[in-house]
């Protein structure tokens, strides 16, 4: 193994934890990812701190919370006065690349707009998976032929091939971002349309009135997941063919989850619904915040292992740096959890800090409100600015589908007070002025120097 491993970080969009064979799901078929887990480690408690597309990417790039890094919602600009993942990796010898859905800015991707990546084959946001165009750095747009994830996977394989031909003396760090299984769920190859809606695992927190509709959506959602699993198989075969499988840290995860009608939530385009139920994500519920995570690095990660360590999306950057033996820069708020992957001792999170800041697209103030919360091993707790919504407290041990809100119940007052105290510490530790900061009088959004990209909004509104 080379002194520093290659890094292949693959994440898809809106893939909830339960939709994986590694999560014990008996219906969805993910054989290639199951094999990755058998050869590496599965983390069963990884959560998206700000479960929306752009904020996750901002956290991945910076290891900082969304109120700090500038990407408080979709259509906000990543601050440049902070250390960024590709820049730090590049300073320590890595050649870096990003392929797929970027959602932090539109092409062409000049050197400045690549934020430290040497190579980008990317687009901002487009969920019409058979009509996607991308820029290769400054060149483009180029049309993708066929289903976008297949083209993106081919581009990733090509990048690795070219890297080994021309830069074999350096490790690479490649981030690959697929758009599915984010809706629309029916845009995937017909060969994977094999799931019977009557046999999918419908959670009990889906209202009875939504059941038939939810079953159809879940069947398509699983079709997307299995199609992506095959693309992952192509990546894994390429690593073997290129002789770098043992030299490459491979990670598979997702940016956030998807309600798929759980708790009665729909989508932003469901204009027949009240805005407070048009979320599909960005809530404190399990379906929104909980994501899969699998990692493999032969010789450093023991095969077939699992961990219940609490890990946040803000921990992704320092953990990748830790696995690459790269020191973390100043200002990172996440915790290096590489010791969890390698089975060593190290700092543990007692909870995960959760936040929604909005509004970008759609207006989160109308859709889900502005809230902060925590997730522990057992409890979920969240409260809203100026009591926009009811406070939530769920006991996931006795109520895994989060159907009985215990907030306000005198029998759980001690638990609620303890969760509130930990939430207060998280706000203090991260410098989040949720309760005290100045807010826009029109939208109610915190005013923290964030910059809204109007050009991105105008170009991308229909794509969200």
Short mmCIF file of C-alpha atoms in Angstrom, two decimals:
data_model
loop_
_atom_site.label_atom_id
_atom_site.label_comp_id
_atom_site.label_asym_id
_atom_site.label_seq_id
_atom_site.Cartn_x
_atom_site.Cartn_y
_atom_site.Cartn_z
CA UNK A 1 0.00 0.00 0.00
CA UNK A 2 1.24 3.48 -0.83
CA UNK A 3 1.96 5.80 2.09
CA UNK A 4 -1.33 7.60 1.56
CA UNK A 5 -4.32 5.71 0.17
CA UNK A 6 -6.37 6.81 -2.79
CA UNK A 7 -9.82 8.03 -1.74
CA UNK A 8 -12.99 7.18 -3.64
CA UNK A 9 -15.94 8.87 -1.91
CA UNK A 10 -19.26 7.94 -3.52
CA UNK A 11 -22.55 9.41 -2.39
CA UNK A 12 -26.00 9.44 -3.87
CA UNK A 13 -28.86 11.84 -3.23
CA UNK A 14 -31.80 11.32 -0.89
CA UNK A 15 -31.03 7.70 0.05
CA UNK A 16 -32.43 6.83 3.45
CA UNK A 17 -30.69 4.38 5.75
CA UNK A 18 -33.43 1.76 5.65
CA UNK A 19 -33.19 1.27 1.87
CA UNK A 20 -30.12 -1.00 1.99
CA UNK A 21 -29.45 -4.67 2.32
CA UNK A 22 -26.82 -3.79 4.92
CA UNK A 23 -29.57 -2.18 7.02
CA UNK A 24 -31.48 -5.46 7.18
CA UNK A 25 -33.97 -4.55 4.48
CA UNK A 26 -35.32 -7.86 3.11
CA UNK A 27 -36.69 -6.37 -0.12
CA UNK A 28 -34.20 -3.99 -1.74
CA UNK A 29 -31.33 -5.71 -3.59
CA UNK A 30 -27.86 -4.17 -3.14
CA UNK A 31 -25.43 -7.07 -3.71
CA UNK A 32 -22.38 -4.96 -4.63
CA UNK A 33 -22.76 -2.69 -1.61
CA UNK A 34 -23.42 -5.75 0.55
CA UNK A 35 -20.08 -7.12 -0.63
CA UNK A 36 -18.39 -3.80 0.17
CA UNK A 37 -19.77 -4.09 3.70
CA UNK A 38 -18.55 -7.69 4.00
CA UNK A 39 -15.07 -6.47 3.06
CA UNK A 40 -15.17 -3.35 5.24
CA UNK A 41 -17.16 -1.61 7.94
CA UNK A 42 -20.78 -0.47 8.17
CA UNK A 43 -21.57 2.52 10.36
CA UNK A 44 -25.16 2.25 11.53
CA UNK A 45 -25.58 5.70 13.06
CA UNK A 46 -24.48 8.29 10.51
CA UNK A 47 -26.69 11.36 10.22
CA UNK A 48 -27.03 14.36 7.95
CA UNK A 49 -26.68 17.38 10.22
CA UNK A 50 -28.54 19.67 7.80
CA UNK A 51 -30.55 17.23 5.65
CA UNK A 52 -30.72 19.17 2.38
CA UNK A 53 -28.62 18.79 -0.78
CA UNK A 54 -26.38 21.88 -0.82
CA UNK A 55 -25.81 22.15 2.95
CA UNK A 56 -24.54 18.56 3.04
CA UNK A 57 -22.05 19.37 0.29
CA UNK A 58 -20.96 22.49 2.15
CA UNK A 59 -20.31 20.40 5.24
CA UNK A 60 -18.43 17.77 3.25
CA UNK A 61 -16.20 20.47 1.79
CA UNK A 62 -15.47 22.25 5.08
CA UNK A 63 -16.15 20.06 8.12
CA UNK A 64 -18.09 23.03 9.47
CA UNK A 65 -21.75 23.52 10.30
CA UNK A 66 -24.07 25.22 7.86
CA UNK A 67 -24.41 28.43 9.88
CA UNK A 68 -20.62 28.82 9.64
CA UNK A 69 -19.63 27.66 6.14
CA UNK A 70 -22.10 29.90 4.25
CA UNK A 71 -24.27 27.17 2.67
CA UNK A 72 -27.31 27.60 4.89
CA UNK A 73 -29.70 26.16 2.28
CA UNK A 74 -29.83 25.50 -1.46
CA UNK A 75 -28.68 28.46 -3.57
CA UNK A 76 -26.20 29.86 -1.03
CA UNK A 77 -22.52 30.37 -1.77
CA UNK A 78 -19.72 28.51 -0.06
CA UNK A 79 -17.51 30.95 1.80
CA UNK A 80 -13.98 31.13 0.43
CA UNK A 81 -12.29 32.24 3.66
CA UNK A 82 -12.09 28.69 5.04
CA UNK A 83 -10.08 25.55 4.43
CA UNK A 84 -11.71 23.26 1.85
CA UNK A 85 -11.32 19.49 1.53
CA UNK A 86 -9.76 19.40 -1.98
CA UNK A 87 -7.36 22.23 -1.15
CA UNK A 88 -6.13 20.48 1.99
CA UNK A 89 -5.76 17.15 0.17
CA UNK A 90 -4.00 18.88 -2.72
CA UNK A 91 -1.52 20.50 -0.33
CA UNK A 92 -0.55 16.99 0.80
CA UNK A 93 0.04 15.48 -2.60
CA UNK A 94 -3.42 14.36 -3.68
CA UNK A 95 -4.80 14.92 -7.15
CA UNK A 96 -8.46 15.74 -6.64
CA UNK A 97 -11.62 15.35 -8.73
CA UNK A 98 -15.36 15.82 -8.42
CA UNK A 99 -17.84 14.14 -10.78
CA UNK A 100 -21.64 14.44 -10.87
CA UNK A 101 -24.15 16.64 -9.11
CA UNK A 102 -22.30 19.55 -7.50
CA UNK A 103 -25.11 21.85 -6.29
CA UNK A 104 -22.66 24.50 -5.14
CA UNK A 105 -22.53 26.49 -8.38
CA UNK A 106 -23.07 26.33 -12.13
CA UNK A 107 -20.42 25.69 -14.78
CA UNK A 108 -18.19 26.48 -16.50
CA UNK A 109 -15.89 25.51 -13.64
CA UNK A 110 -12.89 27.79 -13.80
CA UNK A 111 -9.98 27.24 -11.42
CA UNK A 112 -11.61 29.63 -8.96
CA UNK A 113 -15.03 27.97 -9.22
CA UNK A 114 -13.61 24.47 -8.65
CA UNK A 115 -12.78 25.35 -5.03
CA UNK A 116 -9.52 23.40 -5.15
CA UNK A 117 -10.51 20.41 -7.29
CA UNK A 118 -8.04 19.71 -10.10
CA UNK A 119 -10.74 18.18 -12.28
CA UNK A 120 -14.50 18.51 -12.35
CA UNK A 121 -17.03 16.83 -14.62
CA UNK A 122 -20.07 18.30 -12.97
CA UNK A 123 -23.33 20.20 -13.11
CA UNK A 124 -25.14 22.12 -10.43
CA UNK A 125 -28.50 20.37 -10.06
CA UNK A 126 -30.56 18.45 -12.58
CA UNK A 127 -32.89 15.59 -11.68
CA UNK A 128 -34.00 14.88 -15.24
CA UNK A 129 -31.68 11.90 -15.38
CA UNK A 130 -32.00 11.35 -19.13
CA UNK A 131 -31.31 14.97 -20.02
CA UNK A 132 -28.21 16.06 -18.13
CA UNK A 133 -25.31 18.15 -19.41
CA UNK A 134 -22.07 18.81 -17.60
CA UNK A 135 -18.90 20.85 -17.76
CA UNK A 136 -15.38 19.42 -17.71
CA UNK A 137 -13.64 22.24 -15.90
CA UNK A 138 -14.13 25.23 -18.27
CA UNK A 139 -15.23 23.16 -21.26
CA UNK A 140 -18.87 22.42 -22.08
CA UNK A 141 -21.65 21.89 -21.73
CA UNK A 142 -21.43 18.26 -22.83
CA UNK A 143 -24.56 16.14 -23.05
CA UNK A 144 -24.66 12.88 -21.14
CA UNK A 145 -25.98 9.98 -23.16
CA UNK A 146 -28.47 7.71 -21.45
CA UNK A 147 -28.94 7.51 -17.70
CA UNK A 148 -26.77 10.11 -15.95
CA UNK A 149 -25.29 7.85 -13.21
CA UNK A 150 -23.96 5.46 -15.86
CA UNK A 151 -22.14 8.28 -17.65
CA UNK A 152 -20.86 9.69 -14.36
CA UNK A 153 -19.52 6.27 -13.38
CA UNK A 154 -17.78 5.97 -16.76
CA UNK A 155 -16.22 9.41 -16.22
CA UNK A 156 -15.01 8.32 -12.79
CA UNK A 157 -13.43 5.17 -14.21
CA UNK A 158 -11.80 7.20 -16.98
CA UNK A 159 -10.38 9.62 -14.41
CA UNK A 160 -8.81 6.76 -12.46
CA UNK A 161 -7.35 5.23 -15.63
CA UNK A 162 -5.84 8.54 -16.74
CA UNK A 163 -4.53 9.24 -13.26
CA UNK A 164 -2.65 5.95 -13.18
CA UNK A 165 -1.18 6.60 -16.63
CA UNK A 166 -0.10 10.19 -15.98
CA UNK A 167 0.15 10.68 -12.19
CA UNK A 168 0.91 7.23 -10.79
CA UNK A 169 3.33 8.74 -8.27
CA UNK A 170 0.47 10.58 -6.51
CA UNK A 171 -2.64 9.38 -4.73
CA UNK A 172 -6.01 10.59 -5.97
CA UNK A 173 -9.12 11.72 -4.13
CA UNK A 174 -12.26 11.35 -6.22
CA UNK A 175 -15.74 12.40 -5.12
CA UNK A 176 -18.57 10.90 -7.18
CA UNK A 177 -22.08 12.28 -6.64
CA UNK A 178 -25.08 10.50 -8.20
CA UNK A 179 -28.48 12.22 -8.43
CA UNK A 180 -30.87 9.28 -7.81
CA UNK A 181 -32.70 7.99 -5.86
CA UNK A 182 -33.86 11.61 -5.48
CA UNK A 183 -37.23 12.07 -7.19
CA UNK A 184 -38.51 11.74 -9.91
CA UNK A 185 -38.36 8.08 -8.99
CA UNK A 186 -39.43 6.70 -12.39
CA UNK A 187 -36.33 7.92 -14.30
CA UNK A 188 -34.10 4.86 -14.23
CA UNK A 189 -33.40 1.98 -16.65
CA UNK A 190 -36.38 -0.29 -17.28
CA UNK A 191 -34.31 -3.37 -16.47
CA UNK A 192 -34.44 -2.43 -12.79
CA UNK A 193 -38.20 -1.90 -12.64
CA UNK A 194 -38.61 -5.25 -10.89
CA UNK A 195 -40.14 -4.41 -7.51
CA UNK A 196 -43.76 -5.24 -6.81
CA UNK A 197 -45.47 -2.39 -4.90
CA UNK A 198 -47.48 -4.98 -2.97
CA UNK A 199 -44.35 -6.58 -1.50
CA UNK A 200 -42.30 -3.52 -0.52
CA UNK A 201 -41.79 -2.82 3.19
CA UNK A 202 -44.29 -0.05 3.94
CA UNK A 203 -43.46 1.62 7.28
CA UNK A 204 -46.32 1.94 9.76
CA UNK A 205 -45.78 5.72 9.94
CA UNK A 206 -47.17 6.12 6.41
CA UNK A 207 -50.81 7.27 6.76
CA UNK A 208 -53.30 4.70 5.51
CA UNK A 209 -54.66 7.17 2.95
CA UNK A 210 -51.18 7.37 1.37
CA UNK A 211 -50.40 3.65 1.42
CA UNK A 212 -51.07 2.66 -2.21
CA UNK A 213 -49.30 5.74 -3.56
CA UNK A 214 -46.34 5.23 -1.20
CA UNK A 215 -45.97 1.60 -2.23
CA UNK A 216 -45.65 2.59 -5.90
CA UNK A 217 -43.06 5.26 -5.09
CA UNK A 218 -41.04 2.96 -2.84
CA UNK A 219 -40.98 0.28 -5.56
CA UNK A 220 -39.48 2.78 -8.02
CA UNK A 221 -37.15 4.15 -5.34
CA UNK A 222 -35.78 0.65 -4.82
CA UNK A 223 -35.36 0.28 -8.58
CA UNK A 224 -33.11 3.33 -8.51
CA UNK A 225 -31.13 1.96 -5.58
CA UNK A 226 -30.50 -1.38 -7.30
CA UNK A 227 -29.52 0.39 -10.53
CA UNK A 228 -26.99 2.48 -8.57
CA UNK A 229 -25.71 -0.66 -6.88
CA UNK A 230 -24.82 -2.04 -10.32
CA UNK A 231 -22.95 1.16 -11.12
CA UNK A 232 -21.04 0.76 -7.88
CA UNK A 233 -20.16 -2.74 -9.04
CA UNK A 234 -18.60 -1.22 -12.16
CA UNK A 235 -16.46 1.04 -9.98
CA UNK A 236 -15.34 -1.85 -7.82
CA UNK A 237 -14.47 -3.96 -10.87
CA UNK A 238 -12.39 -1.06 -12.21
CA UNK A 239 -10.43 -0.81 -8.95
CA UNK A 240 -9.63 -4.53 -9.25
CA UNK A 241 -8.73 -4.30 -12.94
CA UNK A 242 -6.47 -1.30 -12.33
CA UNK A 243 -4.70 -3.02 -9.46
CA UNK A 244 -5.52 -0.34 -6.88
CA UNK A 245 -8.22 -2.03 -4.85
CA UNK A 246 -5.94 -2.55 -1.85
CA UNK A 247 -4.62 1.01 -2.08
CA UNK A 248 -7.97 2.77 -2.13
CA UNK A 249 -10.26 3.88 0.66
CA UNK A 250 -13.79 3.43 -0.70
CA UNK A 251 -16.75 5.10 1.01
CA UNK A 252 -20.41 4.88 0.10
CA UNK A 253 -22.96 7.16 1.79
CA UNK A 254 -25.71 9.68 1.01
CA UNK A 255 -26.42 13.36 1.61
CA UNK A 256 -29.76 12.86 3.40
CA UNK A 257 -32.85 10.68 3.36
CA UNK A 258 -36.38 10.79 1.99
CA UNK A 259 -39.77 10.58 3.70
CA UNK A 260 -41.54 8.71 0.89
CA UNK A 261 -44.87 9.61 2.56
CA UNK A 262 -43.77 8.70 6.11
CA UNK A 263 -45.55 10.97 8.59
CA UNK A 264 -47.67 12.25 5.71
CA UNK A 265 -44.92 14.28 4.04
CA UNK A 266 -45.07 15.00 0.31
CA UNK A 267 -42.81 17.05 -1.95
CA UNK A 268 -42.33 20.71 -2.85
CA UNK A 269 -44.27 20.33 -6.11
CA UNK A 270 -47.32 18.86 -4.33
CA UNK A 271 -49.13 22.17 -4.32
CA UNK A 272 -52.39 20.56 -3.24
CA UNK A 273 -50.77 19.94 0.16
CA UNK A 274 -50.28 22.52 2.88
CA UNK A 275 -46.70 23.87 2.67
CA UNK A 276 -45.88 22.41 6.09
CA UNK A 277 -46.20 18.91 4.59
CA UNK A 278 -44.32 19.54 1.33
CA UNK A 279 -40.92 18.61 2.71
CA UNK A 280 -39.77 15.09 1.69
CA UNK A 281 -36.61 15.85 3.76
CA UNK A 282 -35.24 18.67 5.98
CA UNK A 283 -37.11 17.35 9.03
CA UNK A 284 -35.73 15.85 12.28
CA UNK A 285 -37.36 12.49 11.50
CA UNK A 286 -35.42 9.27 10.93
CA UNK A 287 -36.37 9.09 7.25
CA UNK A 288 -34.78 12.50 6.63
CA UNK A 289 -31.60 12.49 8.73
CA UNK A 290 -30.39 8.85 8.79
CA UNK A 291 -28.12 7.75 5.92
CA UNK A 292 -26.13 4.62 4.98
CA UNK A 293 -22.36 4.54 5.38
CA UNK A 294 -19.94 1.79 4.33
CA UNK A 295 -16.14 2.02 4.07
CA UNK A 296 -13.37 -0.34 2.96
CA UNK A 297 -9.59 -0.09 3.05
CA UNK A 298 -7.85 -3.47 3.07
CA UNK A 299 -5.21 -3.73 5.76
CA UNK A 300 -6.62 -0.87 7.83
CA UNK A 301 -10.36 -1.55 8.06
CA UNK A 302 -11.28 -4.99 9.35
CA UNK A 303 -13.70 -6.81 7.04
CA UNK A 304 -17.27 -7.52 8.08
CA UNK A 305 -17.33 -5.11 11.02
CA UNK A 306 -20.06 -2.74 12.24
CA UNK A 307 -20.15 0.25 14.56
CA UNK A 308 -22.90 2.12 16.40
CA UNK A 309 -20.74 5.22 16.82
CA UNK A 310 -22.69 8.44 16.34
CA UNK A 311 -21.25 10.24 13.31
CA UNK A 312 -22.35 13.48 11.66
CA UNK A 313 -21.99 14.73 8.11
CA UNK A 314 -19.78 17.46 9.61
CA UNK A 315 -17.36 14.67 10.58
CA UNK A 316 -16.89 13.55 6.96
CA UNK A 317 -14.11 15.97 6.03
CA UNK A 318 -11.87 15.41 9.08
CA UNK A 319 -12.47 11.65 8.90
CA UNK A 320 -11.37 11.48 5.25
CA UNK A 321 -8.32 13.55 6.10
CA UNK A 322 -7.58 11.24 9.03
CA UNK A 323 -7.78 8.16 6.80
CA UNK A 324 -5.37 9.87 4.40
CA UNK A 325 -2.97 10.73 7.23
CA UNK A 326 -3.51 14.41 6.44
CA UNK A 327 -3.62 16.82 9.40
CA UNK A 328 -6.87 18.72 9.81
CA UNK A 329 -6.83 22.49 9.30
CA UNK A 330 -7.86 25.11 11.84
CA UNK A 331 -11.53 25.94 12.05
CA UNK A 332 -12.90 22.46 11.42
CA UNK A 333 -15.85 21.77 13.74
CA UNK A 334 -16.37 18.09 12.95
CA UNK A 335 -14.48 15.30 14.70
CA UNK A 336 -12.07 12.92 13.00
CA UNK A 337 -13.77 9.53 13.31
CA UNK A 338 -11.14 7.56 11.40
CA UNK A 339 -10.43 5.59 14.57
CA UNK A 340 -13.98 4.22 14.36
CA UNK A 341 -13.25 2.91 10.86
CA UNK A 342 -9.97 1.32 11.90
CA UNK A 343 -11.18 -0.10 15.22
CA UNK A 344 -9.04 2.07 17.47
CA UNK A 345 -9.91 4.23 20.44
CA UNK A 346 -10.65 7.92 20.04
CA UNK A 347 -13.11 10.71 20.76
CA UNK A 348 -16.79 9.72 20.60
CA UNK A 349 -19.81 11.89 19.90
CA UNK A 350 -22.49 11.68 22.58
CA UNK A 351 -25.03 13.07 20.09
CA UNK A 352 -25.39 14.57 16.63
CA UNK A 353 -26.36 18.23 16.19
CA UNK A 354 -29.17 18.85 13.69
CA UNK A 355 -30.23 22.11 12.06
CA UNK A 356 -32.37 23.72 9.37
CA UNK A 357 -31.64 27.34 8.53
CA UNK A 358 -33.39 28.22 5.18
CA UNK A 359 -34.77 29.75 3.11
CA UNK A 360 -33.31 28.81 -0.23
CA UNK A 361 -35.39 26.75 -2.64
CA UNK A 362 -37.99 25.90 -1.60
CA UNK A 363 -38.73 28.35 1.23
CA UNK A 364 -37.83 26.22 4.27
CA UNK A 365 -39.58 28.68 6.55
CA UNK A 366 -42.87 27.68 4.96
CA UNK A 367 -42.03 24.02 4.38
CA UNK A 368 -40.42 22.92 7.63
CA UNK A 369 -39.69 26.04 9.68
CA UNK A 370 -36.37 26.81 11.36
CA UNK A 371 -35.38 24.23 13.95
CA UNK A 372 -32.50 22.77 15.91
CA UNK A 373 -32.27 19.30 17.36
CA UNK A 374 -30.13 16.46 18.62
CA UNK A 375 -30.02 12.72 17.96
CA UNK A 376 -28.57 10.44 20.63
CA UNK A 377 -28.41 6.65 20.72
CA UNK A 378 -31.97 6.61 22.00
CA UNK A 379 -33.61 10.02 21.72
CA UNK A 380 -34.59 12.50 19.02
CA UNK A 381 -35.31 16.04 20.21
CA UNK A 382 -36.06 19.13 18.14
CA UNK A 383 -37.61 22.54 18.71
CA UNK A 384 -38.53 25.42 16.44
CA UNK A 385 -37.79 29.13 16.39
CA UNK A 386 -40.59 31.00 18.13
CA UNK A 387 -42.54 27.74 18.44
CA UNK A 388 -43.32 27.60 14.69
CA UNK A 389 -44.12 23.90 15.17
CA UNK A 390 -44.64 21.57 18.10
CA UNK A 391 -41.49 20.46 19.91
CA UNK A 392 -40.61 16.82 19.16
CA UNK A 393 -39.27 14.16 21.50
CA UNK A 394 -39.15 10.51 20.42
CA UNK A 395 -37.89 7.41 22.19
CA UNK A 396 -36.38 5.41 19.36
CA UNK A 397 -35.86 2.37 21.56
CA UNK A 398 -39.58 1.90 22.19
CA UNK A 399 -40.89 3.85 19.18
CA UNK A 400 -38.53 3.28 16.21
CA UNK A 401 -41.02 4.74 13.73
CA UNK A 402 -41.37 7.93 15.80
CA UNK A 403 -45.13 7.89 16.05
CA UNK A 404 -45.61 8.99 19.68
CA UNK A 405 -44.40 12.51 20.50
CA UNK A 406 -43.38 12.61 24.17
CA UNK A 407 -42.61 16.34 24.30
CA UNK A 408 -44.62 17.94 27.08
CA UNK A 409 -45.41 14.61 28.74
CA UNK A 410 -44.66 15.12 32.47
CA UNK A 411 -43.32 11.56 32.72
CA UNK A 412 -40.54 12.52 30.30
CA UNK A 413 -39.84 16.02 31.59
CA UNK A 414 -36.41 15.00 32.87
CA UNK A 415 -35.44 13.53 29.49
CA UNK A 416 -36.69 16.60 27.64
CA UNK A 417 -34.79 18.93 29.97
CA UNK A 418 -31.60 16.90 29.49
CA UNK A 419 -31.99 17.00 25.71
CA UNK A 420 -32.59 20.75 25.81
CA UNK A 421 -29.47 21.22 27.94
CA UNK A 422 -27.38 19.26 25.42
CA UNK A 423 -28.91 21.28 22.59
CA UNK A 424 -27.93 24.48 24.35
CA UNK A 425 -24.36 23.21 24.68
CA UNK A 426 -24.26 22.32 20.97
CA UNK A 427 -25.36 25.86 20.08
CA UNK A 428 -22.70 27.34 22.35
CA UNK A 429 -19.95 24.98 21.15
CA UNK A 430 -20.66 25.65 17.46
CA UNK A 431 -21.37 29.37 17.77
CA UNK A 432 -24.93 28.98 16.51
CA UNK A 433 -27.02 32.04 17.53
CA UNK A 434 -30.32 30.22 16.94
CA UNK A 435 -32.10 31.82 19.89
CA UNK A 436 -30.39 35.21 19.91
CA UNK A 437 -29.10 36.15 16.45
CA UNK A 438 -30.51 38.88 14.18
CA UNK A 439 -33.04 37.71 11.62
CA UNK A 440 -34.40 38.93 8.33
CA UNK A 441 -37.72 40.60 9.18
CA UNK A 442 -39.38 39.19 6.06
CA UNK A 443 -38.21 35.57 6.08
CA UNK A 444 -37.12 35.00 9.68
CA UNK A 445 -33.76 33.65 8.50
CA UNK A 446 -30.68 34.30 10.63
CA UNK A 447 -28.44 37.03 9.21
CA UNK A 448 -24.96 35.53 9.33
CA UNK A 449 -23.34 37.07 6.27
CA UNK A 450 -24.58 34.37 3.91
CA UNK A 451 -24.76 35.24 0.23
CA UNK A 452 -27.72 34.11 -1.88
CA UNK A 453 -26.83 33.25 -5.46
CA UNK A 454 -29.70 34.73 -7.46
CA UNK A 455 -28.28 33.41 -10.73
CA UNK A 456 -28.31 29.88 -9.33
CA UNK A 457 -31.90 30.29 -8.17
CA UNK A 458 -33.11 31.59 -11.52
CA UNK A 459 -31.31 28.88 -13.50
CA UNK A 460 -32.11 26.00 -11.21
CA UNK A 461 -35.56 26.60 -9.72
CA UNK A 462 -37.37 24.04 -11.83
CA UNK A 463 -34.66 21.44 -11.23
CA UNK A 464 -35.17 21.29 -7.46
#
